[in-house]
Every structure is written in C-alpha cells, then in structure tokens.
C-alpha cells in the first residue's frame, strides 16, 4: 500500500505509513454470523468493549477489546436499522427506522425512550430519523437527525427536548448574494428548480471532554470543534480536511472530492476523519495539522469499498465497512509511534523534548513537513536561531522563521555591533572627505 | 551637465525637470535601456531574492515570462499607446522622447523595489511598515514623474495630460486584448496547419 502525505506546496509526496492494516474481522470470526451493513462502532474504555451497530441485522454487538469474540448481543430491543451507538453509563442507540433514540443499561433494559419531540422548537412536519447519538458527561443527549439542517437535537438526561446545537449557517458569499438578487427576477418555476441555499446538516460527531467535533459533507468547514456554547473553535483556521486536490478517477469518470462521514477523537487528542469517497482515514493532531493518511479503496485488507465509521482505541484505528461487512484494524507503526510522541510533546509545549523524536522522524522520512516545523520550533526555543531558520524554511513556516530571524539578528548585532558601527562611521567620513577633496580640486 | 546628471535632475525636479530636459534636448536612449533592464531585474529580485519572512512564492518552479510581461511588455505597450494617443491629442513628443522620459520616470519605482529587496533581509514582519512607506513613496513619486514626463514631452496643459494618461491606459488595455486575441488566433492556425501536416504525413506513408 502506497502511503503519502502533503508537502509544503500542498502536493502529495510519498511518505512512511503511520498505520498498517493488521487484520479485517468479519462477524463469523466473532461468532455472531455475518454482519450486515455495520454503520457505527464505539469503544467503551471503562469496560474495554467495542459496540458495533449491526444495522442490517437490527442489533448491537459488544465485542471484546482484541476482537476475538462477541461478548454480548443486543437483539431483543425491537431495533430497526440502528444507525448509531454510544456508550457511557448507559447505551444510547439511534434507532433510525423506529424514529426513536433508545437509552438502555448495559444488560439491555430500557431506561428511556426518546421519540419525536412535541415542541414548538421542532417543526412537526419534519421527520425524526436519528442517525447518530452521543451523550456528554452531564447526561445530555445529542442526536444527529436525517434531513435536519438546524443542527443536532439536544435532549436532557430525562429525554426532554431542549433545542438544537451546532447549526451550520449559510455565509453571505458572492454566490449567495447573486442568488438572492436573481430570486427577485426569475419565475417561480425556475426558482423551484434551482438548488437552495440551505446549510448542510451534521453528518456525524464525536465528543471529547467539553468539546463536540462535528463533520459535514460540505467542502468548507467540513470539520468543526464546537465549544459548549456551540461556537466553532476551528473557524479561523481555514482547514482543508481530506485530500487537497480532488483526484480524478478515470475508471468511474468522476472527481473524488473528499466527503467526511465520521470523525473520531483519540485518547491523545488526535482527530481521525473518515473520507467515504477515497476510503481513507485522515489523521490530524489537535491543532488540525495533518499527520497520516491511511487506507484507500480496493478489496485487499486495509482498503475499503464503503466505509461507515471509525473508532480509535489503544493506539489502533478501527474502521467498519458497510459493504464488505467487516471491521479493519489498523495498528500503529514504529514511525507512527514516534510521530505521535513528538506531536504530543510539541502540542504540550515541551519543544526541547520534542526535538529528539522529531529528528528521528526526519531520519525516517525526509518528506515529513510537520517534523521540520517541530524541529524549527525546538531550535528556536533552545536559542539556536540559525538552525531554526534553516528548518523553518524547509517547513515553509514563515512565522517561526520570522521569530528565529529576529533572534538571529539580535545576536548578530550584539556580537558584531561594534564593527558595524565603526564601519558605518568610516564609510560616512570617507565619503565626506572624498567630496571635500573633489570640490577643492 | 552630462546625461547621468540630467537623469538625476529630472528625477529630483518633479515639476520642471523634464521641461528643462526638453529645452536642452537632453536624454539618452542608452540610459533608458539600462533603466528598463533594471526594472526587469527588480521584478525578478522581488520574486526570487526577497527575504523568506516576506516572500510568498511558489519556489518549485520559476517562470521568467511574468517578469518580462510586467516590465518590458507593459512598458512598450505604454510607449506605443501614448504615442498613438498623442497623435490625436496634438502631442509634440516623438516616440524616442516618450520612451526616454517614461523610463526616466520609473527610477523611483525601480529604486523602491531594489531597496525593499535588500531591506527584506534585515527587517522582521513587525517592521514591514518601513518597507511599506518606502514602497508607497516610490510609487507615488514615479506616478508624478510619469505625469510630468507626459506633460513635458507633449507640451500639454494639466487637463490634457490627465486625458492623455487615462486614454493611454485605455489604449493599453485594447492593445493587450488584441494581442491575446491575436495569439489565440495564431495558436489555432498553428494547430490547424499542424493537423493537416500530420494528416498528410499519414496519407503519404500509408
């Protein structure tokens, strides 16, 4: 499998793999019969169990942490196409075709059943088809609904509807303005045929502490980090999630622009984004710098036909494929381990300590842009300005270069200031003398 | 005064420098060409030799064509267009004089970009404002000089100079438009001929 990363010009270059596919597990290997379009996977770190939403078979399966066997099967809950599962103290199931969210305890006893809210805030003409569900520490339940663009529906721990959260908004771009003006001029029939300017709904989300990470299928702002107030923390970053330039697939005659269908926050804060079009997992650090690109489309292990969900646990990544009906397990490589160690230290502010692992990263992969940035920052912190400048140049990191250059200039003037000063005085007096001499002549 | 001193005189005397030059029938084609070459090099310097903290260029490839266009082509277009406009605005200047005076007027602009290229290696981003001041000064200075050059070379009044400059810019756009049109046409013609040629080759061989 060819693994790649992006260089400072945003062009794909070969790179070391951060993860390699270890194995693909089918339902038969777990002893539960074959899976049918699994569409969600969740790791419960308290019990060390994986929960898989086996949508086509209308059940939830709990699997032990090394994927050797199924521990428990929840198939007596009258589920119909469960699309999402989330586990904390309870199990939360997005039971899509029954139009409900089910909260059960871990033995399968129903605690709460959330159905379509009877509230002024919720348009009664809209359907209630839960796709994904998460719950925060306070027990608030967030539900992603199909065809709802006003954000995730929020319910309190008793199941009462409290409102929507994290809605996308349509920005007033030139295109939207032009549509607004032409709206006043064109006929109703034309207007009806034109695509409407509505925000894209949330496709999927994950929770990490107080922050909820959402992904949408739109090209811009496809990944957002929302604080409890619903504000996007990544809004100023102009992120490009997924492949930079959409690849042209000649066999299918279409552009493969990325479409993020699932997002997962690892224990160390790394963000795994699952791209359905290319079947790839894009891993970012907590500051949204690209770390690794894993996977692809195909039929070998480690490639996918139709990815549906991603989960990470114990430095491994688990991806469900709803057409292959299996779960692929990616193990972290040595290279991946070093990168993660370096990035952890770097993002924790331990720049000097991150120097050693970053240099090791560069020894193994000279194309790895992030490492140049890390080394530049480490040297800058150590006060080795000229090395920092060299690496910042390689990383195309202008702000670090600027800081390093400032320090370099300060040191240069401090050590050579006397010479410079006397050279200037000498030059000025020489010119003055020369002029005087010429005038005399 | 020798030609270099005249250059200095014209650049430093904003309002009457070119007027004086005209009466003394001064100005050298050689210096004009040197200035134009310097303009070209300053474009390259801006692209390639800027300090890294200010440069935002794609280093992987470098094409000299944009530099040629933004120096030589634009300048020649200006001279031709101004000459053309002057014929129906009763201008007195010859093509040679327009060429010389216009290139003399570019001195502050060239100086500004060369100074900034050097300064960009000594300043940090916070001190960018110094470079901006130099840049704005150079540009404004050059614009005033161009204005006064047109005024002097054609012996225009103030209002007529403004009209001439504006019309020249319009004419430049028309010229560039026609140039692009012409190039597209030539390309299509070339494609046509080359297709016929290949076709013929196949017939003869086959």
Coordinates of C-alpha atoms in Angstrom, one line a residue:
Chain A
X1 CA 0.0 0.0 0.0
X2 CA 1.4 3.4 -1.0
X3 CA 1.2 5.8 1.7
X4 CA 1.5 9.6 1.2
X5 CA 1.5 12.9 2.8
X6 CA 1.4 16.5 1.7
X7 CA 4.5 18.7 1.3
X8 CA 4.7 22.4 1.9
X9 CA 3.3 23.2 -1.6
X10 CA 0.2 21.1 -0.9
X11 CA 1.4 18.4 -3.3
X12 CA 1.2 14.7 -2.5
X13 CA 4.5 13.1 -1.8
X14 CA 5.4 9.5 -0.7
X15 CA 5.6 9.1 3.0
X16 CA 6.1 6.5 5.7
X17 CA 2.9 4.8 6.8
X18 CA 1.7 5.7 10.3
X19 CA -0.7 2.8 10.5
X20 CA -0.8 -0.5 8.7
X21 CA -3.8 -2.8 8.4
X22 CA -3.4 -5.8 10.7
X23 CA -6.5 -7.7 10.0
X24 CA -10.1 -7.5 8.9
X25 CA -12.6 -9.1 11.2
X26 CA -15.9 -10.5 10.0
X27 CA -19.0 -11.3 12.0
X28 CA -18.4 -15.0 11.6
X29 CA -15.0 -14.7 13.2
X30 CA -16.7 -13.1 16.2
X31 CA -19.2 -15.9 16.4
X32 CA -22.3 -13.9 15.6
X33 CA -22.9 -14.7 12.0
X34 CA -22.1 -12.3 9.2
X35 CA -22.6 -8.6 9.8
X36 CA -25.0 -6.7 7.6
X37 CA -24.1 -3.1 6.8
X38 CA -22.5 -2.2 10.1
X39 CA -22.7 1.6 10.4
X40 CA -21.3 2.6 13.7
X41 CA -18.6 1.5 16.1
X42 CA -17.9 2.8 19.6
X43 CA -15.2 1.9 22.2
X44 CA -16.2 1.9 25.8
X45 CA -13.0 2.4 27.6
X46 CA -14.5 1.7 31.1
X47 CA -15.5 -1.9 30.2
X48 CA -12.9 -2.2 27.4
X49 CA -15.6 -3.3 24.9
X50 CA -16.4 -2.3 21.4
X51 CA -20.0 -1.8 20.5
X52 CA -21.0 -2.2 16.8
X53 CA -24.3 -1.1 15.3
X54 CA -25.1 -4.0 13.0
X55 CA -27.7 -2.1 11.1
X56 CA -28.9 -4.7 8.6
X57 CA -29.3 -7.3 11.3
X58 CA -31.2 -4.9 13.7
X59 CA -28.8 -5.5 16.6
X60 CA -26.0 -4.1 18.6
X61 CA -23.0 -6.3 19.2
X62 CA -20.5 -5.9 22.1
X63 CA -17.0 -7.2 21.2
X64 CA -14.0 -7.6 23.5
X65 CA -11.1 -5.3 23.0
X66 CA -8.9 -7.6 21.0
X67 CA -11.7 -8.6 18.6
X68 CA -11.5 -12.3 19.4
X69 CA -15.2 -12.9 20.2
X70 CA -18.6 -11.2 20.7
X71 CA -19.3 -10.7 24.4
X72 CA -22.9 -9.8 24.2
X73 CA -25.6 -9.3 21.5
X74 CA -28.4 -6.8 22.0
X75 CA -31.1 -8.1 19.6
X76 CA -34.2 -8.2 21.8
X77 CA -34.8 -4.5 21.8
X78 CA -37.0 -4.4 18.7
X79 CA -34.5 -2.3 16.9
X80 CA -35.0 -1.4 13.3
X81 CA -31.9 -0.3 11.4
X82 CA -29.9 1.1 14.3
X83 CA -27.5 3.6 12.8
X84 CA -25.6 4.9 15.8
X85 CA -24.4 3.7 19.1
X86 CA -22.8 5.5 22.0
X87 CA -21.9 4.1 25.4
X88 CA -21.1 5.8 28.7
X89 CA -23.0 4.7 31.8
X90 CA -25.9 3.7 29.5
X91 CA -26.1 2.5 26.0
X92 CA -27.5 5.1 23.6
X93 CA -28.9 3.7 20.3
X94 CA -30.1 5.8 17.4
X95 CA -32.9 3.5 16.2
X96 CA -33.5 5.1 12.9
X97 CA -36.5 3.4 11.4
X98 CA -38.4 3.3 14.6
X99 CA -37.9 7.0 14.9
X100 CA -36.5 6.9 18.4
X101 CA -33.4 7.0 20.5
X102 CA -33.1 4.2 22.9
X103 CA -31.3 4.5 26.2
X104 CA -30.7 1.2 27.9
X105 CA -28.5 -0.1 30.7
X106 CA -25.7 -2.5 29.9
X107 CA -27.9 -5.5 30.4
X108 CA -30.3 -4.4 27.7
X109 CA -33.0 -3.0 30.0
X110 CA -34.7 0.1 28.5
X111 CA -34.2 3.2 30.6
X112 CA -35.6 6.0 28.4
X113 CA -37.1 6.1 25.0
X114 CA -36.8 9.4 23.1
X115 CA -39.3 9.9 20.3
X116 CA -40.1 12.9 18.1
X117 CA -40.3 15.9 20.4
X118 CA -43.7 17.7 20.8
X119 CA -42.2 21.1 21.0
X120 CA -42.6 24.5 19.3
X121 CA -38.9 24.4 18.5
X122 CA -39.3 21.2 16.5
X123 CA -41.2 21.6 13.2
X124 CA -43.9 18.9 13.4
X125 CA -43.8 18.4 9.7
X126 CA -40.2 17.2 9.8
X127 CA -39.4 13.6 10.3
X128 CA -37.4 12.2 13.2
X129 CA -34.8 9.8 11.9
X130 CA -31.9 9.5 14.4
X131 CA -28.6 8.8 12.6
X132 CA -26.0 9.2 15.3
X133 CA -26.1 9.8 19.0
X134 CA -23.7 11.0 21.7
X135 CA -24.1 12.0 25.3
X136 CA -22.0 14.4 27.4
X137 CA -20.8 14.0 31.0
X138 CA -24.0 15.7 32.3
X139 CA -26.2 13.1 30.5
X140 CA -27.4 15.5 27.8
X141 CA -28.1 13.5 24.7
X142 CA -27.2 14.9 21.2
X143 CA -28.8 13.4 18.2
X144 CA -28.0 13.8 14.6
X145 CA -31.1 13.6 12.5
X146 CA -31.6 12.8 8.9
X147 CA -32.7 15.8 6.8
X148 CA -32.5 18.2 9.6
X149 CA -30.1 21.1 8.9
X150 CA -30.6 23.1 12.0
X151 CA -28.0 21.1 14.0
X152 CA -28.1 18.2 16.4
X153 CA -31.2 17.8 18.6
X154 CA -30.4 18.0 22.3
X155 CA -32.3 16.2 25.0
X156 CA -31.7 16.4 28.7
X157 CA -31.0 13.2 30.7
X158 CA -34.7 12.6 31.2
X159 CA -35.4 12.7 27.5
X160 CA -36.9 16.2 27.2
X161 CA -36.1 18.2 24.1
X162 CA -34.2 21.3 24.9
X163 CA -33.2 22.7 21.5
X164 CA -30.7 22.4 18.6
X165 CA -27.0 22.6 18.8
X166 CA -24.1 23.4 16.4
X167 CA -26.1 24.5 13.4
X168 CA -24.3 25.4 10.3
X169 CA -25.0 28.8 8.7
X170 CA -25.0 29.9 5.2
X171 CA -22.4 32.5 4.8
X172 CA -23.1 35.6 2.7
X173 CA -20.7 34.8 -0.1
X174 CA -20.9 36.5 -3.5
X175 CA -22.8 33.5 -4.9
X176 CA -25.4 33.6 -2.2
X177 CA -25.9 37.3 -2.8
X178 CA -26.2 36.8 -6.6
X179 CA -28.8 34.1 -5.9
X180 CA -30.7 36.5 -3.7
X181 CA -30.9 39.2 -6.4
X182 CA -31.8 36.7 -9.2
X183 CA -34.5 35.3 -6.9
X184 CA -36.4 38.6 -7.2
X185 CA -36.2 38.4 -11.0
X186 CA -36.8 34.8 -12.1
X187 CA -40.0 32.9 -12.3
X188 CA -41.3 30.6 -9.6
X189 CA -40.7 27.5 -11.6
X190 CA -37.1 28.4 -12.2
X191 CA -36.7 29.2 -8.5
X192 CA -38.1 25.8 -7.6
X193 CA -35.7 24.0 -9.8
X194 CA -32.6 25.8 -8.5
X195 CA -30.6 24.4 -5.7
X196 CA -31.5 26.1 -2.4
X197 CA -29.1 27.9 -0.1
X198 CA -29.5 25.9 3.0
X199 CA -26.8 24.9 5.4
X200 CA -25.5 21.3 5.3
X201 CA -26.6 19.2 8.2
X202 CA -24.2 17.5 10.5
X203 CA -23.2 14.1 9.2
X204 CA -21.5 12.8 12.3
X205 CA -19.9 13.9 15.5
X206 CA -17.8 12.8 18.5
X207 CA -17.3 14.2 21.9
X208 CA -14.1 14.9 23.7
X209 CA -14.5 16.3 27.2
X210 CA -16.4 19.6 26.8
X211 CA -15.9 19.8 23.0
X212 CA -18.0 18.3 20.3
X213 CA -16.4 17.7 17.0
X214 CA -18.8 17.6 14.0
X215 CA -18.3 16.8 10.4
X216 CA -20.5 17.7 7.4
X217 CA -20.3 16.7 3.8
X218 CA -19.7 20.3 2.6
X219 CA -16.4 21.3 1.2
X220 CA -15.8 24.2 3.5
X221 CA -15.9 23.9 7.3
X222 CA -16.2 20.2 6.9
X223 CA -14.9 19.6 10.4
X224 CA -15.7 21.8 13.4
X225 CA -14.8 21.8 17.0
X226 CA -17.7 23.2 19.0
X227 CA -17.4 24.5 22.5
X228 CA -20.4 24.1 24.9
X229 CA -21.9 27.4 23.5
X230 CA -21.9 25.9 20.0
X231 CA -19.1 28.2 18.6
X232 CA -16.7 26.7 16.2
X233 CA -13.2 26.9 17.6
X234 CA -11.6 26.0 14.2
X235 CA -13.4 28.7 12.4
X236 CA -10.4 30.9 12.0
X237 CA -8.2 28.1 10.6
X238 CA -9.3 27.7 7.0
X239 CA -8.9 24.0 7.2
X240 CA -8.7 21.7 4.3
X241 CA -9.8 18.3 5.5
X242 CA -9.2 15.4 3.3
X243 CA -7.3 15.4 0.0
X244 CA -6.2 18.9 -1.1
X245 CA -6.9 18.4 -4.7
X246 CA -9.7 16.0 -5.6
X247 CA -8.3 13.1 -7.6
X248 CA -9.8 12.3 -10.9
X249 CA -10.9 8.7 -11.1
X250 CA -10.8 7.6 -14.7
X251 CA -12.5 4.2 -14.2
X252 CA -15.6 5.9 -12.7
X253 CA -15.3 9.2 -14.6
X254 CA -15.8 11.4 -11.6
X255 CA -13.9 13.7 -9.3
X256 CA -13.1 12.1 -5.9
X257 CA -13.6 15.1 -3.7
X258 CA -13.5 14.2 0.0
X259 CA -16.6 13.5 1.9
X260 CA -16.1 13.1 5.6
X261 CA -18.6 10.7 7.1
X262 CA -17.2 10.0 10.5
X263 CA -15.0 11.7 13.0
X264 CA -13.2 10.3 16.0
X265 CA -11.1 11.9 18.7
X266 CA -8.4 9.5 20.0
X267 CA -7.3 9.5 23.7
X268 CA -4.3 11.6 22.8
X269 CA -6.4 14.3 21.1
X270 CA -5.7 13.2 17.5
X271 CA -8.6 13.7 15.2
X272 CA -9.4 10.8 12.8
X273 CA -11.5 11.8 9.8
X274 CA -13.0 9.2 7.6
X275 CA -13.4 10.0 4.0
X276 CA -16.0 8.0 2.2
X277 CA -15.0 8.8 -1.4
X278 CA -11.4 7.8 -1.1
X279 CA -11.9 5.3 1.7
X280 CA -9.1 7.0 3.6
X281 CA -8.6 7.9 7.2
X282 CA -7.0 11.4 7.6
X283 CA -5.4 11.8 11.0
X284 CA -4.8 15.2 12.3
X285 CA -3.3 16.4 15.6
X286 CA -5.3 18.5 18.0
X287 CA -4.3 21.7 16.1
X288 CA -5.5 20.1 12.9
X289 CA -2.2 19.5 11.3
X290 CA -2.2 16.5 9.0
X291 CA -0.3 13.6 10.5
X292 CA -1.2 10.5 8.5
X293 CA -3.3 9.3 5.6
X294 CA -4.3 5.6 5.8
X295 CA -6.4 3.3 3.7
X296 CA -7.9 3.5 0.3
X297 CA -10.4 1.9 -1.9
X298 CA -10.0 -1.7 -3.1
X299 CA -10.5 -5.2 -2.0
X300 CA -7.3 -6.0 -0.1
X301 CA -7.2 -5.8 3.7
X302 CA -6.7 -2.2 4.6
X303 CA -8.7 -1.0 1.6
X304 CA -12.4 -0.4 1.6
X305 CA -15.5 -0.4 -0.5
X306 CA -17.8 1.8 1.6
X307 CA -16.5 3.0 4.9
X308 CA -19.1 3.9 7.5
X309 CA -17.5 4.5 10.9
X310 CA -14.1 5.0 12.5
X311 CA -13.1 4.5 16.1
X312 CA -9.7 4.5 17.9
X313 CA -8.6 2.8 21.0
X314 CA -5.2 1.8 22.4
X315 CA -3.2 3.4 19.5
X316 CA -5.1 1.4 16.9
X317 CA -7.8 2.5 14.5
X318 CA -10.9 0.5 13.8
X319 CA -12.9 1.1 10.6
X320 CA -16.2 -0.5 9.7
X321 CA -17.0 -1.2 6.0
X322 CA -20.7 -1.4 5.3
X323 CA -20.3 -3.2 2.0
X324 CA -17.5 -5.6 3.0
X325 CA -19.4 -6.1 6.3
X326 CA -16.2 -6.3 8.3
X327 CA -14.1 -4.2 10.7
X328 CA -10.5 -3.5 9.7
X329 CA -7.9 -3.0 12.5
X330 CA -5.0 -0.7 11.8
X331 CA -2.0 -0.9 14.1
X332 CA 0.3 2.0 14.7
X333 CA 3.7 1.5 13.1
X334 CA 7.0 2.4 14.8
X335 CA 7.0 5.5 12.7
X336 CA 3.5 6.4 13.8
X337 CA 4.6 5.9 17.4
X338 CA 7.5 8.3 17.1
X339 CA 5.4 10.9 15.3
X340 CA 2.7 10.7 18.0
X341 CA 5.3 11.0 20.7
X342 CA 6.8 14.1 19.1
X343 CA 3.5 15.7 18.4
X344 CA 2.3 15.1 21.9
X345 CA 5.3 16.8 23.4
X346 CA 5.1 19.6 20.8
X347 CA 1.5 20.3 21.5
X348 CA 2.1 20.1 25.2
X349 CA 4.6 22.9 24.9
X350 CA 7.7 20.7 25.5
X351 CA 9.5 21.9 22.4
X352 CA 13.0 21.0 23.5
X353 CA 11.9 17.5 24.4
X354 CA 10.2 17.1 21.1
X355 CA 13.4 17.8 19.2
X356 CA 14.8 14.3 19.5
X357 CA 11.8 12.4 18.3
X358 CA 11.2 14.9 15.5
X359 CA 14.7 14.4 14.3
X360 CA 14.1 10.7 14.4
X361 CA 11.0 11.3 12.2
X362 CA 13.1 13.2 9.7
X363 CA 15.7 10.4 9.6
X364 CA 12.9 8.0 8.6
X365 CA 11.0 10.3 6.3
X366 CA 12.6 13.4 4.9
X367 CA 9.3 14.5 3.4
X368 CA 7.5 14.9 6.7
X369 CA 6.7 18.6 6.8
X370 CA 5.3 18.7 10.3
X371 CA 8.6 17.5 11.7
X372 CA 10.5 20.3 10.1
X373 CA 8.2 22.7 11.8
X374 CA 8.7 20.9 15.1
X375 CA 12.5 21.0 14.8
X376 CA 12.4 24.6 13.9
X377 CA 10.3 25.5 17.0
X378 CA 12.5 23.3 19.2
X379 CA 15.7 25.1 18.0
X380 CA 14.0 28.4 18.4
X381 CA 13.2 27.6 22.0
X382 CA 16.8 26.5 22.5
X383 CA 18.1 29.7 21.1
X384 CA 19.8 28.0 18.1
X385 CA 18.4 30.6 15.7
X386 CA 20.3 29.8 12.5
X387 CA 19.3 26.1 12.7
X388 CA 15.7 27.2 13.4
X389 CA 15.8 29.4 10.4
X390 CA 17.0 26.6 8.2
X391 CA 14.3 24.2 9.3
X392 CA 11.5 26.8 9.3
X393 CA 12.5 27.5 5.6
X394 CA 12.1 23.8 4.9
X395 CA 8.8 23.7 6.6
X396 CA 7.6 26.8 4.9
X397 CA 6.7 28.2 8.3
X398 CA 7.1 31.9 8.0
X399 CA 6.0 32.9 11.5
X400 CA 8.6 30.6 13.1
X401 CA 11.2 31.8 10.6
X402 CA 10.3 35.4 11.4
X403 CA 10.8 34.8 15.2
X404 CA 14.1 32.9 14.6
X405 CA 15.3 35.7 12.3
X406 CA 14.5 38.3 14.9
X407 CA 16.7 36.4 17.4
X408 CA 19.4 35.8 14.9
X409 CA 19.5 39.5 14.0
X410 CA 19.6 40.5 17.7
X411 CA 22.5 38.1 18.4
X412 CA 24.3 39.2 15.3
X413 CA 24.1 42.9 16.2
X414 CA 25.1 42.2 19.8
X415 CA 28.3 40.4 18.7
X416 CA 29.2 42.5 15.7
X417 CA 27.6 45.8 16.6
X418 CA 30.9 47.5 17.2
X419 CA 32.3 46.5 13.8
X420 CA 29.1 47.6 12.0
X421 CA 29.0 50.9 13.8
X422 CA 32.6 51.7 13.1
X423 CA 32.3 50.6 9.5
X424 CA 29.4 53.0 9.0
X425 CA 31.3 55.9 10.6
X426 CA 34.3 55.1 8.5
X427 CA 32.3 55.0 5.3
X428 CA 30.4 58.2 6.1
X429 CA 33.7 60.1 6.9
X430 CA 35.3 58.6 3.8
X431 CA 32.5 59.9 1.6
X432 CA 32.6 63.3 3.3
X433 CA 36.4 63.5 2.8
X434 CA 36.2 62.4 -0.8
X435 CA 33.6 65.1 -1.6
X436 CA 35.6 67.8 0.0
X437 CA 38.7 66.7 -1.8
X438 CA 36.9 66.7 -5.1
X439 CA 35.4 70.1 -4.5
X440 CA 38.9 71.5 -3.7
X441 CA 40.1 70.2 -7.0
Chain B
X1 CA 25.7 68.6 -17.4
X2 CA 26.3 65.0 -18.6
X3 CA 23.5 62.5 -19.2
X4 CA 23.6 61.0 -15.7
X5 CA 23.4 64.4 -14.1
X6 CA 20.4 65.1 -16.3
X7 CA 18.8 61.9 -15.1
X8 CA 19.3 63.0 -11.5
X9 CA 18.0 66.4 -12.3
X10 CA 14.8 65.0 -14.0
X11 CA 14.1 62.7 -11.1
X12 CA 14.6 65.2 -8.4
X13 CA 12.7 68.1 -10.0
X14 CA 9.2 66.9 -10.1
X15 CA 7.5 69.7 -11.9
X16 CA 10.0 71.2 -14.3
X17 CA 12.8 68.6 -14.6
X18 CA 11.5 67.1 -17.9
X19 CA 10.6 70.5 -19.2
X20 CA 14.2 71.6 -18.7
X21 CA 15.4 68.4 -20.4
X22 CA 13.2 69.0 -23.3
X23 CA 14.6 72.6 -23.9
X24 CA 18.1 71.4 -23.6
X25 CA 17.3 68.4 -25.9
X26 CA 18.8 66.0 -23.4
X27 CA 18.1 62.4 -22.6
X28 CA 19.9 59.3 -23.6
X29 CA 18.5 56.1 -25.2
X30 CA 21.3 54.1 -23.7
X31 CA 20.3 55.1 -20.1
X32 CA 16.7 54.4 -20.9
X33 CA 17.5 50.8 -22.0
X34 CA 19.6 50.3 -18.9
X35 CA 16.8 51.5 -16.7
X36 CA 14.4 49.2 -18.4
X37 CA 16.7 46.2 -17.8
X38 CA 17.0 47.3 -14.2
X39 CA 13.2 47.3 -14.0
X40 CA 13.2 43.7 -15.3
X41 CA 15.8 42.7 -12.8
X42 CA 14.0 44.3 -10.0
X43 CA 10.9 42.3 -10.9
X44 CA 13.0 39.1 -10.7
X45 CA 14.5 40.2 -7.4
X46 CA 11.1 40.8 -6.0
X47 CA 10.1 37.3 -7.0
X48 CA 13.3 35.5 -6.0
X49 CA 15.5 37.4 -3.7
X50 CA 13.1 38.7 -1.1
X51 CA 13.7 37.7 2.5
X52 CA 12.0 34.5 3.4
X53 CA 9.8 36.0 6.0
X54 CA 8.1 38.2 3.4
X55 CA 8.2 36.0 0.4
X56 CA 5.1 34.1 -0.6
X57 CA 6.2 32.5 -3.8
X58 CA 6.0 29.0 -5.2
X59 CA 9.6 28.0 -5.2
X60 CA 9.3 24.8 -7.0
X61 CA 9.2 26.4 -10.5
X62 CA 10.1 29.8 -11.7
X63 CA 8.9 31.3 -14.9
X64 CA 10.6 34.4 -16.2
X65 CA 7.7 35.2 -18.5
X66 CA 5.6 37.2 -15.9
X67 CA 8.6 39.3 -15.1
X68 CA 9.1 40.1 -18.8
X69 CA 5.5 41.0 -19.2
X70 CA 5.4 43.2 -16.1
X71 CA 8.5 45.1 -17.2
X72 CA 9.2 45.1 -21.0
X73 CA 5.8 44.3 -22.4
X74 CA 3.9 46.8 -20.2
X75 CA 6.5 49.5 -20.9
X76 CA 6.4 49.1 -24.7
X77 CA 2.6 49.0 -24.6
X78 CA 2.7 52.3 -22.7
X79 CA 5.1 53.9 -25.1
X80 CA 3.2 52.8 -28.2
X81 CA -0.2 53.6 -26.7
X82 CA 0.9 57.0 -25.6
X83 CA 2.4 57.7 -29.0
X84 CA -0.8 56.7 -30.6
X85 CA -3.0 58.8 -28.3
X86 CA -0.7 61.8 -28.7
X87 CA -1.4 61.9 -32.5
X88 CA -5.0 62.9 -32.0
X89 CA -4.4 65.0 -28.8
X90 CA -1.9 67.2 -30.6
X91 CA 1.1 65.9 -28.8
X92 CA 4.5 67.1 -29.8
X93 CA 6.7 64.3 -28.5
X94 CA 8.5 61.8 -30.6
X95 CA 8.4 58.1 -29.9
X96 CA 12.0 58.3 -28.8
X97 CA 11.4 61.0 -26.4
X98 CA 8.4 59.3 -24.9
X99 CA 10.5 56.2 -24.4
X100 CA 13.3 58.1 -22.7
X101 CA 11.2 60.3 -20.5
X102 CA 8.9 57.5 -19.4
X103 CA 11.8 55.3 -18.5
X104 CA 13.5 58.1 -16.5
X105 CA 10.2 58.5 -14.6
X106 CA 10.5 54.8 -13.5
X107 CA 13.7 55.4 -11.4
X108 CA 11.9 55.9 -8.0
X109 CA 9.9 52.8 -8.6
X110 CA 12.9 50.7 -9.5
X111 CA 14.9 52.1 -6.6
X112 CA 12.0 51.4 -4.2
X113 CA 11.8 47.7 -5.2
X114 CA 15.5 47.2 -5.1
X115 CA 15.8 48.9 -1.7
X116 CA 12.9 46.9 -0.3
X117 CA 14.5 43.7 -1.6
X118 CA 17.6 44.5 0.4
X119 CA 15.7 45.6 3.4
X120 CA 13.6 42.5 3.5
X121 CA 16.7 40.6 4.5
X122 CA 17.2 42.9 7.6
X123 CA 13.7 43.5 8.8
X124 CA 11.2 41.3 10.6
X125 CA 7.5 41.2 9.9
X126 CA 6.7 43.8 12.6
X127 CA 8.9 46.3 10.8
X128 CA 7.1 45.8 7.5
X129 CA 5.7 49.3 7.8
X130 CA 9.0 50.8 6.9
X131 CA 9.1 48.9 3.7
X132 CA 5.5 49.9 3.0
X133 CA 6.4 53.6 3.5
X134 CA 9.3 53.2 1.0
X135 CA 7.1 51.4 -1.5
X136 CA 4.3 54.0 -1.3
X137 CA 6.8 56.8 -1.6
X138 CA 8.4 55.2 -4.6
X139 CA 5.2 54.5 -6.4
X140 CA 3.7 58.0 -5.9
X141 CA 6.9 59.6 -6.9
X142 CA 7.0 57.6 -10.1
X143 CA 3.4 58.4 -10.9
X144 CA 4.0 62.1 -10.5
X145 CA 7.1 61.8 -12.7
X146 CA 5.3 59.9 -15.4
X147 CA 2.6 62.6 -15.3
X148 CA 5.2 65.4 -15.6
X149 CA 7.0 63.5 -18.3
X150 CA 3.9 63.2 -20.4
X151 CA 3.1 66.9 -19.8
X152 CA 6.6 68.0 -20.8
X153 CA 7.1 65.7 -23.8
X154 CA 3.9 66.7 -25.5
X155 CA 3.7 70.3 -24.1
X156 CA 0.2 69.6 -22.7
X157 CA -1.9 71.6 -20.3
X158 CA -2.7 70.0 -17.0
X159 CA -6.2 68.8 -18.0
X160 CA -5.0 67.5 -21.3
X161 CA -2.2 65.5 -19.5
X162 CA -4.9 63.8 -17.4
X163 CA -6.9 62.9 -20.5
X164 CA -3.8 61.7 -22.3
X165 CA -2.8 59.4 -19.4
X166 CA -6.3 58.0 -19.0
X167 CA -6.7 57.4 -22.7
X168 CA -3.2 55.8 -22.9
X169 CA -4.3 53.3 -20.2
X170 CA -7.4 52.5 -22.1
X171 CA -5.4 52.1 -25.3
X172 CA -3.0 49.8 -23.5
X173 CA -5.9 47.6 -22.5
X174 CA -7.2 47.5 -26.0
X175 CA -3.7 46.6 -27.3
X176 CA -3.3 43.8 -24.7
X177 CA -6.8 42.5 -25.6
X178 CA -5.9 42.4 -29.3
X179 CA -2.6 40.8 -28.5
X180 CA -4.3 38.0 -26.6
X181 CA -6.9 37.6 -29.4
X182 CA -4.1 37.5 -32.0
X183 CA -2.2 34.9 -30.0
X184 CA -5.2 32.7 -29.7
X185 CA -5.8 33.0 -33.4
X186 CA -2.2 32.2 -34.2
X187 CA -2.4 29.2 -32.0
X188 CA -5.5 27.9 -33.7
X189 CA -4.0 28.5 -37.1
X190 CA -0.9 26.6 -36.0
X191 CA -3.0 23.8 -34.7
X192 CA -4.9 23.7 -38.0
X193 CA -1.7 23.6 -40.1
X194 CA 0.0 21.0 -37.9
X195 CA -3.1 18.8 -38.1
X196 CA -3.1 19.0 -41.8
X197 CA 0.6 18.3 -41.9
X198 CA 0.3 15.2 -39.7
X199 CA -2.7 14.0 -41.7
X200 CA -0.7 14.4 -44.9
X201 CA 2.2 12.5 -43.4
X202 CA -0.1 9.6 -42.6
X203 CA -1.5 9.6 -46.1
X204 CA 1.9 9.7 -47.8
X205 CA 3.3 7.0 -45.6
X206 CA 0.2 4.8 -45.5

